[in-house]
Short mmCIF file of C-alpha atoms in Angstrom, two decimals:
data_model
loop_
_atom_site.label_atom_id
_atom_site.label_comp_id
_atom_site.label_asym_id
_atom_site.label_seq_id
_atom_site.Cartn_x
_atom_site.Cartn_y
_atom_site.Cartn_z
CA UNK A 1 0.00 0.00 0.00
CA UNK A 2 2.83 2.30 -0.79
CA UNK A 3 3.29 5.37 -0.69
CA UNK A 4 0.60 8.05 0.06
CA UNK A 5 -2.05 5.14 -0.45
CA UNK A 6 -2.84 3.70 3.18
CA UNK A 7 -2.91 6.55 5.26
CA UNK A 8 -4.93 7.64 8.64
CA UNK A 9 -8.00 8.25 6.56
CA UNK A 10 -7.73 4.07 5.17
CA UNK A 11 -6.32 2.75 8.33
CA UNK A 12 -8.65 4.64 10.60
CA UNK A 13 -11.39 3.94 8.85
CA UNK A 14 -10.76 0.30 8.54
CA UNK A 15 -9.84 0.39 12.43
CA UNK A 16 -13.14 1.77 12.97
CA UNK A 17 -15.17 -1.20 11.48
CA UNK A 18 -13.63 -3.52 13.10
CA UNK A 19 -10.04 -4.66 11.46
CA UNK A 20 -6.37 -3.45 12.33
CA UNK A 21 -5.82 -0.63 10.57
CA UNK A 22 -2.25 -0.39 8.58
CA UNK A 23 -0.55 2.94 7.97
CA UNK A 24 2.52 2.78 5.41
CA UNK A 25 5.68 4.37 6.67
CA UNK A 26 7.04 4.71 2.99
CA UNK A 27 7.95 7.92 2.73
CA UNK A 28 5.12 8.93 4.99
CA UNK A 29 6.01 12.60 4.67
CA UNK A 30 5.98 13.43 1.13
CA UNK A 31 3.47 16.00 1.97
CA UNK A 32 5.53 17.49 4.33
CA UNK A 33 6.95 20.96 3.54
CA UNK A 34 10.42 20.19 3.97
CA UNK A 35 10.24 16.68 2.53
CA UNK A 36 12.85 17.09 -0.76
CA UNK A 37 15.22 18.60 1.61
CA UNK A 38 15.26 16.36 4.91
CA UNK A 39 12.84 13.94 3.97
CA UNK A 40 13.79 11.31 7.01
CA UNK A 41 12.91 14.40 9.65
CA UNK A 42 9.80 14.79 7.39
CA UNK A 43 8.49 11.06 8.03
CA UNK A 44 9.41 10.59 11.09
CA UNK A 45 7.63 13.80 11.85
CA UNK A 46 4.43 12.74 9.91
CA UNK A 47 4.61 8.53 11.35
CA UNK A 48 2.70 10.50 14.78
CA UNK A 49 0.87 12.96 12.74
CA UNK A 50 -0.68 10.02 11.04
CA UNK A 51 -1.73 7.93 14.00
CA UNK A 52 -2.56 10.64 15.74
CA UNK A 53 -5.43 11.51 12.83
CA UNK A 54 -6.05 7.95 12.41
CA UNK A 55 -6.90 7.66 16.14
CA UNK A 56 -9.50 10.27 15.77
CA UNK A 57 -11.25 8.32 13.03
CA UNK A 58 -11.30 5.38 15.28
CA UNK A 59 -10.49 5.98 19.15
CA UNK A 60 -11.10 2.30 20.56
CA UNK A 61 -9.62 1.08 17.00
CA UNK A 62 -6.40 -1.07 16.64
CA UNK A 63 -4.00 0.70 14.31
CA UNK A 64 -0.74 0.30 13.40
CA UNK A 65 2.36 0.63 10.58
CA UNK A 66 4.18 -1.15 7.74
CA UNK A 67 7.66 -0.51 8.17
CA UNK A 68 9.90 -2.42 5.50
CA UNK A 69 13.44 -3.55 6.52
CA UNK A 70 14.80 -2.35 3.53
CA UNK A 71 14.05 1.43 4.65
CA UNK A 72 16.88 3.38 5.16
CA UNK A 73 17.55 4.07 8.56
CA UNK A 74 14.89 0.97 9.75
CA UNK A 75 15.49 1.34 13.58
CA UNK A 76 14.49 5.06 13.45
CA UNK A 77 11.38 4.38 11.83
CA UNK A 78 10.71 1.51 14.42
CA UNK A 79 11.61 3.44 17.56
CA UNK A 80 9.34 6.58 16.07
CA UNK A 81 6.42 4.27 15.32
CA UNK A 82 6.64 2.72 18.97
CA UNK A 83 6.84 6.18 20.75
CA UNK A 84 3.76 7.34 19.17
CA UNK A 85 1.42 4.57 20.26
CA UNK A 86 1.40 1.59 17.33
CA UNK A 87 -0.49 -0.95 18.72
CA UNK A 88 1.33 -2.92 16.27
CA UNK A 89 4.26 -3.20 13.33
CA UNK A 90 4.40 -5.19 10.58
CA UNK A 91 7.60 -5.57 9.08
CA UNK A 92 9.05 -7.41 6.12
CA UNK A 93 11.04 -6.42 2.48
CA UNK A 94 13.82 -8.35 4.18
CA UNK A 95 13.99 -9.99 7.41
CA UNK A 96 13.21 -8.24 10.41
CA UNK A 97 15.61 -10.06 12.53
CA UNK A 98 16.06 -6.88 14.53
CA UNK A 99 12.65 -5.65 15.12
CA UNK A 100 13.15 -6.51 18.94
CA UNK A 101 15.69 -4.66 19.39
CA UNK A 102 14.74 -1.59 18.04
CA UNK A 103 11.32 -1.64 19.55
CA UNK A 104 13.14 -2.57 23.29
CA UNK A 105 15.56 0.18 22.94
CA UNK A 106 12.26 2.86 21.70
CA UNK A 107 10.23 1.74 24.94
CA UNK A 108 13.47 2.04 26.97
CA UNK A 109 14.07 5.55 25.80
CA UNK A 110 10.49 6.62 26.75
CA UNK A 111 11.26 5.62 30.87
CA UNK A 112 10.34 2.13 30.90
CA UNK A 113 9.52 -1.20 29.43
CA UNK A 114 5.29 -1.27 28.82
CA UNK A 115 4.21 -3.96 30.48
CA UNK A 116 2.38 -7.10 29.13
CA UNK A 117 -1.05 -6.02 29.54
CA UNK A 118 -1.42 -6.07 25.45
CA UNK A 119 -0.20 -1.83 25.55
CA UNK A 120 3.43 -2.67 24.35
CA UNK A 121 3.20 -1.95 20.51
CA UNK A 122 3.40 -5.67 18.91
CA UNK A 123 5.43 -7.36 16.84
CA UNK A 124 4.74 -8.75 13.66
CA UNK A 125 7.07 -10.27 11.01
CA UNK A 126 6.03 -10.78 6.81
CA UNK A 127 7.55 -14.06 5.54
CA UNK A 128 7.03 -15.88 2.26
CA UNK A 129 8.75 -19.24 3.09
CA UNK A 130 8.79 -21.82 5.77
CA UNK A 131 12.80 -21.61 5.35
CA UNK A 132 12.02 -17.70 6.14
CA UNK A 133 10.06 -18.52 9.37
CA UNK A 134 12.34 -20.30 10.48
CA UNK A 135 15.28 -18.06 10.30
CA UNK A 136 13.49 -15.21 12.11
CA UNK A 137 11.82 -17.40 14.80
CA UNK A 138 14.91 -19.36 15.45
CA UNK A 139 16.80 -15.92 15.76
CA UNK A 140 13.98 -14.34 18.08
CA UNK A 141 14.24 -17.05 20.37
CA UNK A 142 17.66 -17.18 20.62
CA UNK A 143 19.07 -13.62 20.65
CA UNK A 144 15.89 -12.08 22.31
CA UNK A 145 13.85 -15.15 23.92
CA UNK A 146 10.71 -14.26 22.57
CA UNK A 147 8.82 -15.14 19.39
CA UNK A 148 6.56 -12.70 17.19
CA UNK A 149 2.95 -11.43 18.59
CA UNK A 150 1.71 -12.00 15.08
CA UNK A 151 2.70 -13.69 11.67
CA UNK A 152 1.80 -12.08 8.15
CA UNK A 153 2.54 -14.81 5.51
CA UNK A 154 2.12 -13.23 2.36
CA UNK A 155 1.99 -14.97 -1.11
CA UNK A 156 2.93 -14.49 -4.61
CA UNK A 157 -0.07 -12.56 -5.68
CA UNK A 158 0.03 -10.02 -3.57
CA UNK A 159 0.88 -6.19 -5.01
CA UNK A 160 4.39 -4.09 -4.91
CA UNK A 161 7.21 -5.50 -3.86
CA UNK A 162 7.50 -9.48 -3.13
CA UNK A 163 9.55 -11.78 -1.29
CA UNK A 164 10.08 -14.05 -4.17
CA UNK A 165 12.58 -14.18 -6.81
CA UNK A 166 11.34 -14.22 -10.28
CA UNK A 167 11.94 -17.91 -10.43
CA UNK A 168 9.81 -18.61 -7.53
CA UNK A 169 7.07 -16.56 -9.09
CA UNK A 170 7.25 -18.59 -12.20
CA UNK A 171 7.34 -21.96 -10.37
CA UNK A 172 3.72 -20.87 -8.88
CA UNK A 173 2.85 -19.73 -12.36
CA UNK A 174 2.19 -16.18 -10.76
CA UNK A 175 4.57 -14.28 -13.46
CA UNK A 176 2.12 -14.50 -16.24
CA UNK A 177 -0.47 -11.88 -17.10
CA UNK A 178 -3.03 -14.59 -16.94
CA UNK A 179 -2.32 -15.11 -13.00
CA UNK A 180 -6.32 -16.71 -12.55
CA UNK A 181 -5.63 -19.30 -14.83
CA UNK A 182 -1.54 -20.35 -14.23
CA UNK A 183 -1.37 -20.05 -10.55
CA UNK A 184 -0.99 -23.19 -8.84
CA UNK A 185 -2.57 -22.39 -5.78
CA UNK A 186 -2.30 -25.97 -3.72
CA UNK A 187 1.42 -25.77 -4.40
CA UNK A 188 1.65 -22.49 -2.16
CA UNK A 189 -0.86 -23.81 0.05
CA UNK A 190 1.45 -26.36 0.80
CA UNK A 191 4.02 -23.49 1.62
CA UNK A 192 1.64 -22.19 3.82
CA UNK A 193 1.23 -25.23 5.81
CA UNK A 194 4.81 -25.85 6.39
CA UNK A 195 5.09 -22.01 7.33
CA UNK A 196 2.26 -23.09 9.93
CA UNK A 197 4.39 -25.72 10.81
CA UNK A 198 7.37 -23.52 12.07
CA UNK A 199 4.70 -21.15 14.01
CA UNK A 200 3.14 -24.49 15.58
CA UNK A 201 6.56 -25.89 16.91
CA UNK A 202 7.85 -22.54 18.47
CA UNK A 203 4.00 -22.33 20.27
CA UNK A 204 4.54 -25.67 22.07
CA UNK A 205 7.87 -24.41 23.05
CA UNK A 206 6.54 -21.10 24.62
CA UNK A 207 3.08 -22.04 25.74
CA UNK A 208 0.74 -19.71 23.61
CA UNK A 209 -1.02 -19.25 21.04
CA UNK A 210 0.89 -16.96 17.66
CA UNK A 211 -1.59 -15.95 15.59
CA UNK A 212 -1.25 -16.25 11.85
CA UNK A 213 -2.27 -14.10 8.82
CA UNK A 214 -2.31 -14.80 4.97
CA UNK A 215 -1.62 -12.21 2.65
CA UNK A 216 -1.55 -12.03 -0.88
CA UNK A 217 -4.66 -12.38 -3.39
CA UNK A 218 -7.14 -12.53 -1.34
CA UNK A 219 -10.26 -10.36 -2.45
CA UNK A 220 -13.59 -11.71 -1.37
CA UNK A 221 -15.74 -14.06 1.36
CA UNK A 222 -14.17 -17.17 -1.24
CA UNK A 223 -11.02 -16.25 -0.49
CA UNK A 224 -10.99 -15.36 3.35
CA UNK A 225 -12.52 -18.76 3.67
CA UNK A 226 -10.44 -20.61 1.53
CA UNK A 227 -7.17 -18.85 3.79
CA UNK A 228 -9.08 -19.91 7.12
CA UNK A 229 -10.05 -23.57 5.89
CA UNK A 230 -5.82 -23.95 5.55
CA UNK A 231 -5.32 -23.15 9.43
CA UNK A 232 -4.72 -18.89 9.01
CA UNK A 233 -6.57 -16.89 12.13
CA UNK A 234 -6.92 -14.04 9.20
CA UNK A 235 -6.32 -12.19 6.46
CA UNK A 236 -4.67 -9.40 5.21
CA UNK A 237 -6.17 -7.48 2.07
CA UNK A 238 -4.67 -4.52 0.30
CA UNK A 239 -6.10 -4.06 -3.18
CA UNK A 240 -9.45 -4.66 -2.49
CA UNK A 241 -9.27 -1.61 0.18
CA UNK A 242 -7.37 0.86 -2.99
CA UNK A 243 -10.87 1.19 -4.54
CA UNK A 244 -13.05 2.82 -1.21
CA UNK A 245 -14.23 5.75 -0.83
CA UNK A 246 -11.82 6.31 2.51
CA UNK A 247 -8.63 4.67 0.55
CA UNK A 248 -5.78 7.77 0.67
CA UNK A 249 -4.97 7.36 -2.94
CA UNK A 250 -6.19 10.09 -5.65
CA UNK A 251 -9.31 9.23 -7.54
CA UNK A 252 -7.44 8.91 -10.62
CA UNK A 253 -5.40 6.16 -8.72
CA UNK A 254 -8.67 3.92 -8.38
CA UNK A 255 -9.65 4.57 -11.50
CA UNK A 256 -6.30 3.14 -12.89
CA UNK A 257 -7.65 -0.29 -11.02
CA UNK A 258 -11.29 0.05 -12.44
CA UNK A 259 -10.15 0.37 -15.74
CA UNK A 260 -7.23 -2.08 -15.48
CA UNK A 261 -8.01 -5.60 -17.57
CA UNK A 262 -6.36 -8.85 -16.53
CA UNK A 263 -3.57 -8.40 -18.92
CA UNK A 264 -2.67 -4.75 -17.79
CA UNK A 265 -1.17 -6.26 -14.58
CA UNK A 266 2.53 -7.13 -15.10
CA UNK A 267 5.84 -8.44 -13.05
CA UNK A 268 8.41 -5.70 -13.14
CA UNK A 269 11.60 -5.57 -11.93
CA UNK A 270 11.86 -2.56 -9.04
CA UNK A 271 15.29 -0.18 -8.84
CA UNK A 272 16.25 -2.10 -6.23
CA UNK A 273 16.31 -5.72 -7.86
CA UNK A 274 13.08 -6.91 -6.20
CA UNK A 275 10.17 -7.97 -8.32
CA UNK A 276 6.73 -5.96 -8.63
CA UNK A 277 3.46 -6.09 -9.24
CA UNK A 278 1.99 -3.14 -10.99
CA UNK A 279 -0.37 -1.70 -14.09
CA UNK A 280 1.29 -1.61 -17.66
CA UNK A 281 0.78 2.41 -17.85
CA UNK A 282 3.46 5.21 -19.63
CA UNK A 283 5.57 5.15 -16.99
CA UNK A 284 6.94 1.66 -17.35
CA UNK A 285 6.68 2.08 -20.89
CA UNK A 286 9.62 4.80 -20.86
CA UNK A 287 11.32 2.70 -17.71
CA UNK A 288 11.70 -0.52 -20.08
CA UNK A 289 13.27 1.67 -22.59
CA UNK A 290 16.14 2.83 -20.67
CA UNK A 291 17.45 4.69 -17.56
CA UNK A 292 15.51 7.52 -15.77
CA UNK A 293 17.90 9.59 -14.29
CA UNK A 294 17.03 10.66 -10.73
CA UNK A 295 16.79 14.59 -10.00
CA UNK A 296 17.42 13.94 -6.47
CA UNK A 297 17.99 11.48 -3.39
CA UNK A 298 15.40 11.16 -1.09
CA UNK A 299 17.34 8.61 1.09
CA UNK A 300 14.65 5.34 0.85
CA UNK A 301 15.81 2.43 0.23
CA UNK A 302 18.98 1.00 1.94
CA UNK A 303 20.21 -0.77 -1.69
CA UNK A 304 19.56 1.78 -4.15
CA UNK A 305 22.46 3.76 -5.50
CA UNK A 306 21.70 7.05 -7.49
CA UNK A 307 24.34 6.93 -9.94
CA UNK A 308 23.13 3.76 -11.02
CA UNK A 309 18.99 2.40 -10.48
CA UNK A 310 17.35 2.87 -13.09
CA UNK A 311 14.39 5.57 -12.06
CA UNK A 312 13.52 6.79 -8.46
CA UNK A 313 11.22 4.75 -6.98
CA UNK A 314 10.38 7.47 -4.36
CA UNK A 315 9.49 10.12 -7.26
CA UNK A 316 8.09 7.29 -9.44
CA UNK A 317 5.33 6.16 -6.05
CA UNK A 318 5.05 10.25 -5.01
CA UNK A 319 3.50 10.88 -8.62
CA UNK A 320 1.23 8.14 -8.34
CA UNK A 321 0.17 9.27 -4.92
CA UNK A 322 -0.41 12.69 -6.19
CA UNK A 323 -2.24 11.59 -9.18
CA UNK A 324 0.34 12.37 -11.84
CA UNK A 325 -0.09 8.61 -13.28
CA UNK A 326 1.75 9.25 -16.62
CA UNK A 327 5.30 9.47 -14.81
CA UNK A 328 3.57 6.96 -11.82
CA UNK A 329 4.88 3.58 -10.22
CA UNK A 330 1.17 2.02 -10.16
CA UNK A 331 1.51 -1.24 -8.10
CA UNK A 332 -1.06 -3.53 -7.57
CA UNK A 333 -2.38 -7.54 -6.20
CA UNK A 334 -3.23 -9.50 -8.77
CA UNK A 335 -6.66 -8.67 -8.72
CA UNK A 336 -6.90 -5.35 -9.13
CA UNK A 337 -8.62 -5.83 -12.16
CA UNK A 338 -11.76 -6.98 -10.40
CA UNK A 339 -12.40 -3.49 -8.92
CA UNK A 340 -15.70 -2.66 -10.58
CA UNK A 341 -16.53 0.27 -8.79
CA UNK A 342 -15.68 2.95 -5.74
CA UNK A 343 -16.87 1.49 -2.10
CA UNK A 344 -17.10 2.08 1.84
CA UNK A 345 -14.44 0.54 3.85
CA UNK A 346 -17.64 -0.89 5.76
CA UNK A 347 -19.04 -2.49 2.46
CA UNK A 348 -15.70 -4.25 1.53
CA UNK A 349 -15.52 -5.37 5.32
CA UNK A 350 -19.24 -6.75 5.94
CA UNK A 351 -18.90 -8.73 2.39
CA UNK A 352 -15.02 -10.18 3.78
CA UNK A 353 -16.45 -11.61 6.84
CA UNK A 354 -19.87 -12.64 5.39
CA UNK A 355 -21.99 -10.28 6.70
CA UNK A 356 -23.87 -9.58 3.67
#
């Protein structure tokens, strides 16, 4: 959910009706006056701002932030998103084998440790693998004797950046522009399992329950229940939540997904090596044709090297969020191309859990 897309006015409004509520901290202050010239002081300045709003939406809500590992300057981001009241982080784009630490020292650095009465801000990792489970419970438990509050396990068709190589992605047949047809959904299901496998073992070892979330995909009732029949305690859904009337994003931004046909919804490869998800528009057009040089550094993404990546993925995902789509990063789930119209948050949330 990018940049400039999930927001307090998304997150708030989906923490009001009931779900967590999930506020990007990618570049979270590119509305911020001085964001070209300090933009870190910008976002961590806005990561309160945000939550604070958010909180008015929804006062009793659960709301929290995205933080990707891959962020230059993670811990910052971390330690500001703990001192201004997450109930909860979600962090993946790498492996958040630090996330402990970071949210420790923040807590530490406001007086004292919150105690265990649920107000500490949680802990949640994003992994794609069982292999990837592993590594971060096995170092959790080790270095920090604890295990994750939550688990996001999110698959191959979700939107923006993914934790699979291109390879993977074509081994689940979720490369091709005709993802409802090729993807071979039991094979990941099977990943799933084995992921659930990891999360059961370190349970037994620590007594309680770690509740687990897919990701990736998932769009209506069919699919929640299909994710809850395979052992998941929930879901996570981004697309479906682009095309509300609360979603952050410009109108011209949801259009983009109304208009979007199965075969408008492409892999690319992202600045920073990673594959994508996103809609075929001008932008990658130009981008596939050769380098766009970057005007200026706005300090994002811990691998990305000026001289060098081939556009700026900040400048490419600030356009989009400002509704300059022509020159616009537009990722997307795989099923963006269902969007058939502009909703409520509270319609897209009674017809997930079946109220309808």
């Amino acid at each position: 959910m990018g940049v400039g897309i999930s927001l307090h006015r998304l997150a708030g409004a989906v923490a009001k009706a009931g779900g967590l509520g999930i506020i990007s901290t990618a570049q979270i202050g590119f509305q911020e006056p001085d964001f070209k010239e300090d933009p870190l002081r910008a976002n961590l300045r806005a990561i309160a701002k945000e939550l604070e709003k958010a909180r008015k939406i929804a006062p009793d809500g659960a709301i929290g932030f995205n933080i990707m590992v891959a962020t230059k300057r993670y811990s910052q981001y971390v330690k500001a998103a703990v001192k201004a009241g997450a109930d909860i982080i979600i962090s993946g784009a790498g492996l958040p084998v630090s996330l402990p630490e970071y949210a420790a020292e923040a807590q530490e650095e406001m007086g004292a440790l919150r105690d265990d009465s649920g107000k500490r801000t949680k802990l949640a990792p994003i992994v794609s693998t069982a292999k990837s489970a592993a590594v971060i419970f096995r170092l959790w438990d080790r270095k920090y004797r604890r295990v994750p509050d939550l688990v996001v396990i999110e698959g191959p068709l979700a939107g923006g950046h993914l934790g699979f190589s291109r390879e993977r992605l074509a081994e689940y047949g979720a490369d091709t522009e005709d993802v409802e047809h090729t993807y071979k959904r039991e094979d990941y299901d099977q990943e799933v399992r084995e992921i659930l496998k990891v999360v059961k073992s370190y349970e037994e070892k620590y007594g309680a329950h770690i509740p687990v979330v897919t990701a990736g995909g998932i769009y209506d009732r069919e699919d929640v229940i299909h994710q809850l029949s395979l052992g998941a305690d929930g879901i996570q859904a981004a697309t479906r939540f682009v095309t509300t009337r609360e979603c952050d994003a410009p109108e011209c931004y949801k259009q983009a997904y109304i208009d979007a046909g199965p075969g408008d919804i492409v892999i690319t490869k992202s600045p920073v090596g990673m594959p994508g998800r996103a809609i075929v528009n001008p932008f990658l057009k130009e981008a596939a044709g050769g380098r766009i040089p970057p005007e200026r550094c706005f300090q994002c993404l811990e691998k990305c090297d000026p001289a060098s990546t081939p556009y700026c993925i900040t400048q490419a995902l600030v356009n989009a969020a400002e509704g300059n789509l022509d020159h616009a990063l537009l990722f997307c789930g795989s099923n963006a191309y269902r969007a058939e119209r502009i909703e409520t948050v509270e319609e897209v949330m009674r017809e997930l859990m079946g109220e309808e």
